[in-house]
Amino acid sequence: MASSSSEEMSKKKMKLSVGCWLRERRVRDIVREKRRLVEVPYNATLSSTVNALLANNVVAVPVAAPPGRYIGAGGSMILESDPATGAVRKQYIGIITMLDVLVHIAGDEPLGADCEVDLDRTMASPVSSVIGHSLEGLTLWSLNPNTSILDCMETFSKGVHWALVPVESQADDEIAVELVKASPGYRMLTQMDFLSFLQANMNELKDITIHSVGELEVVNENVFAITKNTKVIDAIRSMRSYSLGTIPVISADASDDSGEETILQDGRGRSLIDAFSVIDLQSCSIAQLQSMLNATVMEFKERVSEITASTAGTVEKQSQNLITCHSETTLAQVITEAALAHVHRVWVVDEQGLLRGFVSLTDILGAIRNKALASENELQDVPATEPAI
């Protein structure tokens, strides 16, 4: 009996190794090799901001302004100081994302409204006037580089997609979120950085990732979708309404031909055709986007593919891949495929290819963190069950 109890305790300690390993790793381990922060000034036009996003192959950048002129998003005061004198040089007032740009393009018109968009005038707006059009732009996070990966995962598992990590930090403790911070420089930490880190260290997480996404209950069944006949401008307005960076494209059925089609639909049980993403819109010029706003999303994607093919070898453009899985697919496989394809959502389909839900990076990080914490709590209960000797 003692031997059996000892073996059981040994197995529980092995389970705890995931939590211990994640606690021992620090945020600095992820951002150490990242490139210099890409940013835009507060008075940059939206057009130049989109060019910066495209040139650097990113979907979000922080906005820098002279210190003291703005209240930072979420009340934060994230400052960059001169490395020699310590004098504050700039303040980061928020994050501008491609979704913010799309929300601005869509304007305040309701879904289905038939109107022309003057992109030249729209894209001439200063970027500072667009911050906060989507919910993500309203908050700006800074994470202490000494924060453990496990603690940091709590923040990112609640839907935070980006955070700034100071190159130098005067705080030695493990404060996860810092609202007032000055540093000679910063690095951007993203959910995708986390995914790549987990994928590169899959062996350390195998006790968790061997389970299927169905077992881990990470499949989100609340799926808003558009049909292949939806116009690009209406797709953008739908994404604005629900702060979606990606939306699935489903087949149209007979009821959609009645002339009373609802733009956003419940996608469950419908045939998944493709996905429409902010990255698709980022892959073409402003002039090209202007001419395609009233095209259907599938016509738009075909034209973007043609544009991308015609510029192959001169300009590398990021494409949005449609990655699917089943509820029986292991989390390890989902992480690997999402990391390789650089996508934030993996669509869950059944054997007939009908959409059943999706797994997001937020879901993945939350599942791993919860399992790691559960294993720790389980081990803490072990001594109380061991017989006294």
GROMACS .gro file of C-alpha atoms in nm:
model
  389
    1MET     CA    1   0.000   0.000   0.000
    2ALA     CA    2   0.280   0.240   0.088
    3SER     CA    3   0.451   0.161  -0.241
    4SER     CA    4   0.127   0.227  -0.431
    5SER     CA    5   0.075   0.559  -0.250
    6SER     CA    6   0.435   0.658  -0.322
    7GLU     CA    7   0.389   0.579  -0.690
    8GLU     CA    8   0.070   0.785  -0.699
    9MET     CA    9   0.245   1.080  -0.538
   10SER     CA   10   0.532   1.048  -0.785
   11LYS     CA   11   0.288   1.067  -1.076
   12LYS     CA   12   0.127   1.376  -0.927
   13LYS     CA   13   0.464   1.542  -0.892
   14MET     CA   14   0.529   1.472  -1.259
   15LYS     CA   15   0.203   1.647  -1.344
   16LEU     CA   16   0.316   1.946  -1.141
   17SER     CA   17   0.627   1.978  -1.353
   18VAL     CA   18   0.429   2.174  -1.615
   19GLY     CA   19   0.329   2.436  -1.360
   20CYS     CA   20   0.678   2.452  -1.211
   21TRP     CA   21   0.836   2.482  -1.553
   22LEU     CA   22   0.603   2.767  -1.651
   23ARG     CA   23   0.672   2.945  -1.320
   24GLU     CA   24   1.047   2.920  -1.367
   25ARG     CA   25   1.037   3.078  -1.712
   26ARG     CA   26   1.014   3.457  -1.741
   27VAL     CA   27   0.865   3.699  -1.992
   28ARG     CA   28   1.217   3.810  -2.079
   29ASP     CA   29   1.280   3.458  -2.211
   30ILE     CA   30   1.022   3.517  -2.484
   31VAL     CA   31   1.107   3.875  -2.583
   32ARG     CA   32   1.487   3.852  -2.556
   33GLU     CA   33   1.537   3.788  -2.928
   34LYS     CA   34   1.257   4.010  -3.055
   35ARG     CA   35   1.336   4.296  -3.289
   36ARG     CA   36   1.318   4.663  -3.203
   37LEU     CA   37   0.969   4.796  -3.136
   38VAL     CA   38   0.777   4.918  -3.442
   39GLU     CA   39   0.574   5.230  -3.363
   40VAL     CA   40   0.405   5.527  -3.532
   41PRO     CA   41   0.387   5.891  -3.417
   42TYR     CA   42   0.055   6.030  -3.295
   43ASN     CA   43   0.026   6.266  -3.595
   44ALA     CA   44   0.085   6.000  -3.861
   45THR     CA   45  -0.197   5.954  -4.112
   46LEU     CA   46  -0.389   5.630  -4.124
   47SER     CA   47  -0.248   5.574  -4.472
   48SER     CA   48   0.113   5.589  -4.349
   49THR     CA   49   0.017   5.375  -4.048
   50VAL     CA   50  -0.121   5.101  -4.274
   51ASN     CA   51   0.199   5.122  -4.479
   52ALA     CA   52   0.400   5.070  -4.158
   53LEU     CA   53   0.187   4.768  -4.065
   54LEU     CA   54   0.236   4.619  -4.409
   55ALA     CA   55   0.608   4.692  -4.434
   56ASN     CA   56   0.674   4.529  -4.096
   57ASN     CA   57   0.428   4.243  -4.144
   58VAL     CA   58   0.237   4.320  -3.822
   59VAL     CA   59  -0.128   4.390  -3.742
   60ALA     CA   60  -0.078   4.629  -3.449
   61VAL     CA   61   0.166   4.903  -3.347
   62PRO     CA   62   0.187   5.135  -3.044
   63VAL     CA   63   0.132   5.508  -3.096
   64ALA     CA   64   0.397   5.745  -2.953
   65ALA     CA   65   0.333   6.107  -2.852
   66PRO     CA   66   0.519   6.385  -2.668
   67PRO     CA   67   0.498   6.319  -2.290
   68GLY     CA   68   0.225   6.485  -2.088
   69ARG     CA   69  -0.015   6.563  -2.373
   70TYR     CA   70  -0.235   6.256  -2.351
   71ILE     CA   71  -0.373   6.017  -2.094
   72GLY     CA   72  -0.255   5.672  -2.192
   73ALA     CA   73  -0.508   5.406  -2.286
   74GLY     CA   74  -0.645   5.247  -1.971
   75GLY     CA   75  -0.487   5.522  -1.760
   76SER     CA   76  -0.137   5.387  -1.822
   77MET     CA   77   0.177   5.602  -1.829
   78ILE     CA   78   0.421   5.403  -2.040
   79LEU     CA   79   0.717   5.628  -2.110
   80GLU     CA   80   1.040   5.597  -2.304
   81SER     CA   81   1.340   5.767  -2.146
   82ASP     CA   82   1.679   5.871  -2.277
   83PRO     CA   83   1.927   5.594  -2.191
   84ALA     CA   84   2.199   5.848  -2.103
   85THR     CA   85   2.012   6.119  -1.909
   86GLY     CA   86   1.693   5.943  -1.804
   87ALA     CA   87   1.484   6.229  -1.942
   88VAL     CA   88   1.145   6.122  -2.075
   89ARG     CA   89   1.132   6.144  -2.453
   90LYS     CA   90   0.793   6.001  -2.548
   91GLN     CA   91   0.476   5.846  -2.414
   92TYR     CA   92   0.286   5.554  -2.562
   93ILE     CA   93  -0.080   5.652  -2.571
   94GLY     CA   94  -0.236   5.338  -2.715
   95ILE     CA   95  -0.226   5.058  -2.967
   96ILE     CA   96  -0.353   5.101  -3.322
   97THR     CA   97  -0.465   4.780  -3.488
   98MET     CA   98  -0.578   4.697  -3.837
   99LEU     CA   99  -0.924   4.643  -3.690
  100ASP     CA  100  -0.924   5.006  -3.567
  101VAL     CA  101  -0.848   5.116  -3.923
  102LEU     CA  102  -1.130   4.901  -4.060
  103VAL     CA  103  -1.376   5.036  -3.804
  104HIS     CA  104  -1.283   5.389  -3.912
  105ILE     CA  105  -1.333   5.297  -4.277
  106ALA     CA  106  -1.674   5.146  -4.205
  107GLY     CA  107  -1.789   5.462  -4.028
  108ASP     CA  108  -2.116   5.478  -3.839
  109GLU     CA  109  -2.334   5.336  -4.116
  110PRO     CA  110  -2.548   5.035  -4.018
  111LEU     CA  111  -2.505   4.688  -4.164
  112GLY     CA  112  -2.640   4.667  -4.518
  113ALA     CA  113  -2.637   5.045  -4.573
  114ASP     CA  114  -2.556   5.134  -4.934
  115CYS     CA  115  -2.307   5.420  -4.935
  116GLU     CA  116  -1.976   5.518  -5.087
  117VAL     CA  117  -1.662   5.545  -4.877
  118ASP     CA  118  -1.413   5.818  -4.960
  119LEU     CA  119  -1.098   5.630  -4.866
  120ASP     CA  120  -0.860   5.911  -4.959
  121ARG     CA  121  -1.024   6.143  -4.706
  122THR     CA  122  -1.075   5.867  -4.450
  123MET     CA  123  -0.713   5.752  -4.462
  124ALA     CA  124  -0.584   6.109  -4.420
  125SER     CA  125  -0.712   6.117  -4.060
  126PRO     CA  126  -0.444   6.131  -3.786
  127VAL     CA  127  -0.390   5.802  -3.611
  128SER     CA  128  -0.446   5.961  -3.268
  129SER     CA  129  -0.812   6.020  -3.361
  130VAL     CA  130  -0.868   5.651  -3.435
  131ILE     CA  131  -0.730   5.489  -3.118
  132GLY     CA  132  -1.005   5.312  -2.931
  133HIS     CA  133  -1.238   5.240  -3.224
  134SER     CA  134  -1.205   4.876  -3.124
  135LEU     CA  135  -1.197   4.757  -2.763
  136GLU     CA  136  -0.835   4.645  -2.787
  137GLY     CA  137  -0.714   4.999  -2.851
  138LEU     CA  138  -0.865   5.123  -2.524
  139THR     CA  139  -0.608   4.944  -2.309
  140LEU     CA  140  -0.230   4.947  -2.318
  141TRP     CA  141  -0.047   4.692  -2.108
  142SER     CA  142   0.310   4.686  -1.984
  143LEU     CA  143   0.453   4.367  -1.832
  144ASN     CA  144   0.753   4.340  -1.603
  145PRO     CA  145   1.017   4.125  -1.780
  146ASN     CA  146   1.063   3.931  -1.454
  147THR     CA  147   0.700   3.813  -1.456
  148SER     CA  148   0.670   3.436  -1.473
  149ILE     CA  149   0.519   3.288  -1.788
  150LEU     CA  150   0.241   3.128  -1.583
  151ASP     CA  151   0.139   3.461  -1.427
  152CYS     CA  152   0.163   3.639  -1.760
  153MET     CA  153  -0.064   3.379  -1.916
  154GLU     CA  154  -0.341   3.496  -1.684
  155THR     CA  155  -0.341   3.836  -1.855
  156PHE     CA  156  -0.326   3.694  -2.207
  157SER     CA  157  -0.589   3.427  -2.136
  158LYS     CA  158  -0.839   3.707  -2.068
  159GLY     CA  159  -0.824   3.837  -2.424
  160VAL     CA  160  -0.523   4.072  -2.412
  161HIS     CA  161  -0.341   4.037  -2.744
  162TRP     CA  162  -0.045   4.274  -2.704
  163ALA     CA  163   0.169   4.414  -2.424
  164LEU     CA  164   0.487   4.622  -2.403
  165VAL     CA  165   0.780   4.478  -2.211
  166PRO     CA  166   1.050   4.724  -2.097
  167VAL     CA  167   1.405   4.642  -2.198
  168GLU     CA  168   1.511   4.746  -1.848
  169SER     CA  169   1.301   4.733  -1.533
  170GLN     CA  170   1.383   4.881  -1.192
  171ALA     CA  171   1.137   4.645  -1.025
  172ASP     CA  172   1.284   4.312  -0.921
  173ASP     CA  173   0.959   4.163  -0.798
  174GLU     CA  174   0.719   3.977  -1.022
  175ILE     CA  175   0.462   4.249  -1.083
  176ALA     CA  176   0.262   4.127  -1.381
  177VAL     CA  177   0.107   4.455  -1.496
  178GLU     CA  178   0.266   4.797  -1.462
  179LEU     CA  179   0.062   5.113  -1.529
  180VAL     CA  180   0.350   5.355  -1.470
  181LYS     CA  181   0.680   5.267  -1.628
  182ALA     CA  182   0.978   5.444  -1.787
  183SER     CA  183   1.238   5.252  -1.985
  184PRO     CA  184   1.500   5.324  -2.254
  185GLY     CA  185   1.307   5.092  -2.482
  186TYR     CA  186   1.039   4.828  -2.514
  187ARG     CA  187   0.960   4.508  -2.696
  188MET     CA  188   0.615   4.396  -2.808
  189LEU     CA  189   0.485   4.070  -2.661
  190THR     CA  190   0.192   3.912  -2.845
  191GLN     CA  191  -0.032   3.610  -2.810
  192MET     CA  192   0.140   3.470  -3.119
  193ASP     CA  193   0.476   3.499  -2.941
  194PHE     CA  194   0.329   3.288  -2.662
  195LEU     CA  195   0.201   3.031  -2.910
  196SER     CA  196   0.541   3.005  -3.079
  197PHE     CA  197   0.707   2.967  -2.737
  198LEU     CA  198   0.470   2.687  -2.639
  199GLN     CA  199   0.515   2.514  -2.974
  200ALA     CA  200   0.893   2.525  -2.940
  201ASN     CA  201   0.870   2.372  -2.591
  202MET     CA  202   0.598   2.117  -2.658
  203ASN     CA  203   0.777   1.837  -2.474
  204GLU     CA  204   0.747   2.030  -2.148
  205LEU     CA  205   0.370   2.056  -2.194
  206LYS     CA  206   0.288   1.707  -2.320
  207ASP     CA  207   0.095   1.608  -2.005
  208ILE     CA  208  -0.158   1.873  -2.106
  209THR     CA  209  -0.131   1.891  -2.484
  210ILE     CA  210  -0.189   1.519  -2.541
  211HIS     CA  211  -0.555   1.581  -2.460
  212SER     CA  212  -0.802   1.675  -2.732
  213VAL     CA  213  -0.953   2.023  -2.760
  214GLY     CA  214  -1.289   1.861  -2.686
  215GLU     CA  215  -1.162   1.705  -2.362
  216LEU     CA  216  -1.007   2.036  -2.257
  217GLU     CA  217  -1.335   2.217  -2.335
  218VAL     CA  218  -1.165   2.491  -2.532
  219VAL     CA  219  -1.402   2.483  -2.831
  220ASN     CA  220  -1.602   2.805  -2.850
  221GLU     CA  221  -1.939   2.726  -3.009
  222ASN     CA  222  -2.058   3.087  -3.031
  223VAL     CA  223  -1.966   3.143  -3.396
  224PHE     CA  224  -2.070   3.451  -3.591
  225ALA     CA  225  -2.026   3.405  -3.965
  226ILE     CA  226  -2.090   3.571  -4.301
  227THR     CA  227  -2.185   3.405  -4.628
  228LYS     CA  228  -1.975   3.401  -4.943
  229ASN     CA  229  -2.214   3.658  -5.095
  230THR     CA  230  -2.151   3.921  -4.824
  231LYS     CA  231  -1.999   4.245  -4.950
  232VAL     CA  232  -1.659   4.347  -4.816
  233ILE     CA  233  -1.792   4.670  -4.663
  234ASP     CA  234  -2.065   4.475  -4.478
  235ALA     CA  235  -1.809   4.221  -4.359
  236ILE     CA  236  -1.601   4.508  -4.219
  237ARG     CA  237  -1.906   4.653  -4.042
  238SER     CA  238  -1.984   4.310  -3.897
  239MET     CA  239  -1.630   4.281  -3.765
  240ARG     CA  240  -1.666   4.631  -3.617
  241SER     CA  241  -1.992   4.538  -3.439
  242TYR     CA  242  -1.837   4.245  -3.254
  243SER     CA  243  -1.467   4.346  -3.250
  244LEU     CA  244  -1.371   4.047  -3.464
  245GLY     CA  245  -1.033   4.028  -3.634
  246THR     CA  246  -1.135   3.716  -3.826
  247ILE     CA  247  -1.475   3.590  -3.931
  248PRO     CA  248  -1.566   3.258  -4.099
  249VAL     CA  249  -1.721   3.250  -4.445
  250ILE     CA  250  -1.995   2.991  -4.483
  251SER     CA  251  -2.197   2.862  -4.777
  252ALA     CA  252  -2.520   3.039  -4.863
  253ASP     CA  253  -2.841   2.836  -4.846
  254ALA     CA  254  -3.179   2.885  -5.009
  255SER     CA  255  -3.306   3.115  -4.734
  256ASP     CA  256  -3.022   3.357  -4.810
  257ASP     CA  257  -3.168   3.424  -5.156
  258SER     CA  258  -3.487   3.573  -5.012
  259GLY     CA  259  -3.342   3.923  -5.013
  260GLU     CA  260  -3.368   3.943  -4.634
  261GLU     CA  261  -3.031   3.795  -4.550
  262THR     CA  262  -2.895   3.869  -4.205
  263ILE     CA  263  -2.533   3.975  -4.246
  264LEU     CA  264  -2.408   3.806  -3.928
  265GLN     CA  265  -2.534   3.452  -3.891
  266ASP     CA  266  -2.494   3.157  -3.659
  267GLY     CA  267  -2.229   2.957  -3.842
  268ARG     CA  268  -2.278   2.626  -3.660
  269GLY     CA  269  -2.379   2.340  -3.886
  270ARG     CA  270  -2.296   2.534  -4.203
  271SER     CA  271  -2.032   2.443  -4.458
  272LEU     CA  272  -1.707   2.632  -4.391
  273ILE     CA  273  -1.562   2.782  -4.709
  274ASP     CA  274  -1.299   3.029  -4.598
  275ALA     CA  275  -1.215   3.294  -4.340
  276PHE     CA  276  -1.214   3.672  -4.388
  277SER     CA  277  -0.948   3.854  -4.188
  278VAL     CA  278  -0.796   4.195  -4.126
  279ILE     CA  279  -0.482   4.046  -4.280
  280ASP     CA  280  -0.667   4.003  -4.609
  281LEU     CA  281  -0.748   4.373  -4.611
  282GLN     CA  282  -0.392   4.460  -4.517
  283SER     CA  283  -0.264   4.277  -4.824
  284CYS     CA  284  -0.379   4.534  -5.078
  285SER     CA  285  -0.324   4.904  -5.134
  286ILE     CA  286  -0.574   5.174  -5.040
  287ALA     CA  287  -0.664   5.229  -5.406
  288GLN     CA  288  -0.725   4.857  -5.454
  289LEU     CA  289  -0.935   4.839  -5.139
  290GLN     CA  290  -1.144   5.136  -5.254
  291SER     CA  291  -1.237   4.954  -5.575
  292MET     CA  292  -1.330   4.632  -5.397
  293LEU     CA  293  -1.542   4.746  -5.101
  294ASN     CA  294  -1.864   4.651  -5.282
  295ALA     CA  295  -1.730   4.318  -5.409
  296THR     CA  296  -1.825   3.997  -5.230
  297VAL     CA  297  -1.572   3.862  -4.983
  298MET     CA  298  -1.490   3.567  -5.209
  299GLU     CA  299  -1.440   3.795  -5.511
  300PHE     CA  300  -1.216   4.009  -5.293
  301LYS     CA  301  -1.006   3.714  -5.178
  302GLU     CA  302  -0.965   3.592  -5.536
  303ARG     CA  303  -0.844   3.936  -5.647
  304VAL     CA  304  -0.607   3.962  -5.350
  305SER     CA  305  -0.464   3.622  -5.442
  306GLU     CA  306  -0.407   3.746  -5.797
  307ILE     CA  307  -0.238   4.063  -5.668
  308THR     CA  308  -0.019   3.861  -5.434
  309ALA     CA  309   0.078   3.622  -5.713
  310SER     CA  310   0.165   3.909  -5.947
  311THR     CA  311   0.400   4.064  -5.689
  312ALA     CA  312   0.564   3.737  -5.583
  313GLY     CA  313   0.939   3.771  -5.562
  314THR     CA  314   0.927   4.147  -5.503
  315VAL     CA  315   0.702   4.200  -5.201
  316GLU     CA  316   0.634   3.930  -4.944
  317LYS     CA  317   0.273   3.945  -4.833
  318GLN     CA  318   0.119   3.761  -4.541
  319SER     CA  319  -0.180   3.543  -4.628
  320GLN     CA  320  -0.453   3.417  -4.401
  321ASN     CA  321  -0.472   3.037  -4.408
  322LEU     CA  322  -0.785   2.840  -4.325
  323ILE     CA  323  -0.679   2.594  -4.055
  324THR     CA  324  -0.933   2.341  -3.929
  325CYS     CA  325  -0.943   2.063  -3.673
  326HIS     CA  326  -1.189   1.825  -3.509
  327SER     CA  327  -1.297   1.804  -3.145
  328GLU     CA  328  -1.081   1.492  -3.119
  329THR     CA  329  -0.768   1.674  -3.241
  330THR     CA  330  -0.503   1.705  -2.971
  331LEU     CA  331  -0.412   2.045  -2.838
  332ALA     CA  332  -0.052   1.976  -2.942
  333GLN     CA  333  -0.154   1.945  -3.306
  334VAL     CA  334  -0.370   2.257  -3.291
  335ILE     CA  335  -0.085   2.459  -3.138
  336THR     CA  336   0.161   2.335  -3.400
  337GLU     CA  337  -0.064   2.408  -3.698
  338ALA     CA  338  -0.172   2.749  -3.566
  339ALA     CA  339   0.189   2.850  -3.498
  340LEU     CA  340   0.311   2.738  -3.841
  341ALA     CA  341   0.024   2.911  -4.022
  342HIS     CA  342   0.041   3.217  -3.794
  343VAL     CA  343  -0.336   3.222  -3.734
  344HIS     CA  344  -0.523   3.328  -3.424
  345ARG     CA  345  -0.821   3.096  -3.471
  346VAL     CA  346  -0.845   2.731  -3.566
  347TRP     CA  347  -1.191   2.635  -3.691
  348VAL     CA  348  -1.351   2.320  -3.553
  349VAL     CA  349  -1.547   2.115  -3.808
  350ASP     CA  350  -1.716   1.775  -3.807
  351GLU     CA  351  -1.651   1.485  -4.044
  352GLN     CA  352  -1.871   1.647  -4.309
  353GLY     CA  353  -1.679   1.974  -4.293
  354LEU     CA  354  -1.961   2.156  -4.115
  355LEU     CA  355  -1.857   2.431  -3.876
  356ARG     CA  356  -1.892   2.347  -3.507
  357GLY     CA  357  -1.686   2.621  -3.339
  358PHE     CA  358  -1.336   2.752  -3.306
  359VAL     CA  359  -1.032   2.744  -3.080
  360SER     CA  360  -0.862   3.080  -3.022
  361LEU     CA  361  -0.521   3.160  -2.882
  362THR     CA  362  -0.699   3.301  -2.576
  363ASP     CA  363  -0.868   2.962  -2.527
  364ILE     CA  364  -0.537   2.776  -2.564
  365LEU     CA  365  -0.349   2.990  -2.312
  366GLY     CA  366  -0.636   2.970  -2.065
  367ALA     CA  367  -0.658   2.591  -2.091
  368ILE     CA  368  -0.286   2.537  -2.036
  369ARG     CA  369  -0.277   2.777  -1.741
  370ASN     CA  370  -0.584   2.621  -1.576
  371LYS     CA  371  -0.445   2.270  -1.613
  372ALA     CA  372  -0.106   2.375  -1.474
  373LEU     CA  373  -0.271   2.539  -1.171
  374ALA     CA  374  -0.498   2.239  -1.117
  375SER     CA  375  -0.197   2.008  -1.103
  376GLU     CA  376  -0.039   2.229  -0.837
  377ASN     CA  377  -0.354   2.225  -0.626
  378GLU     CA  378  -0.377   1.849  -0.663
  379LEU     CA  379  -0.025   1.799  -0.529
  380GLN     CA  380  -0.091   2.027  -0.230
  381ASP     CA  381  -0.364   1.784  -0.124
  382VAL     CA  382  -0.137   1.480  -0.144
  383PRO     CA  383   0.041   1.507   0.197
  384ALA     CA  384  -0.295   1.512   0.377
  385THR     CA  385  -0.385   1.178   0.219
  386GLU     CA  386  -0.052   1.008   0.292
  387PRO     CA  387  -0.052   0.777   0.596
  388ALA     CA  388   0.163   0.889   0.887
  389ILE     CA  389   0.476   0.679   0.945
   0.00000   0.00000   0.00000
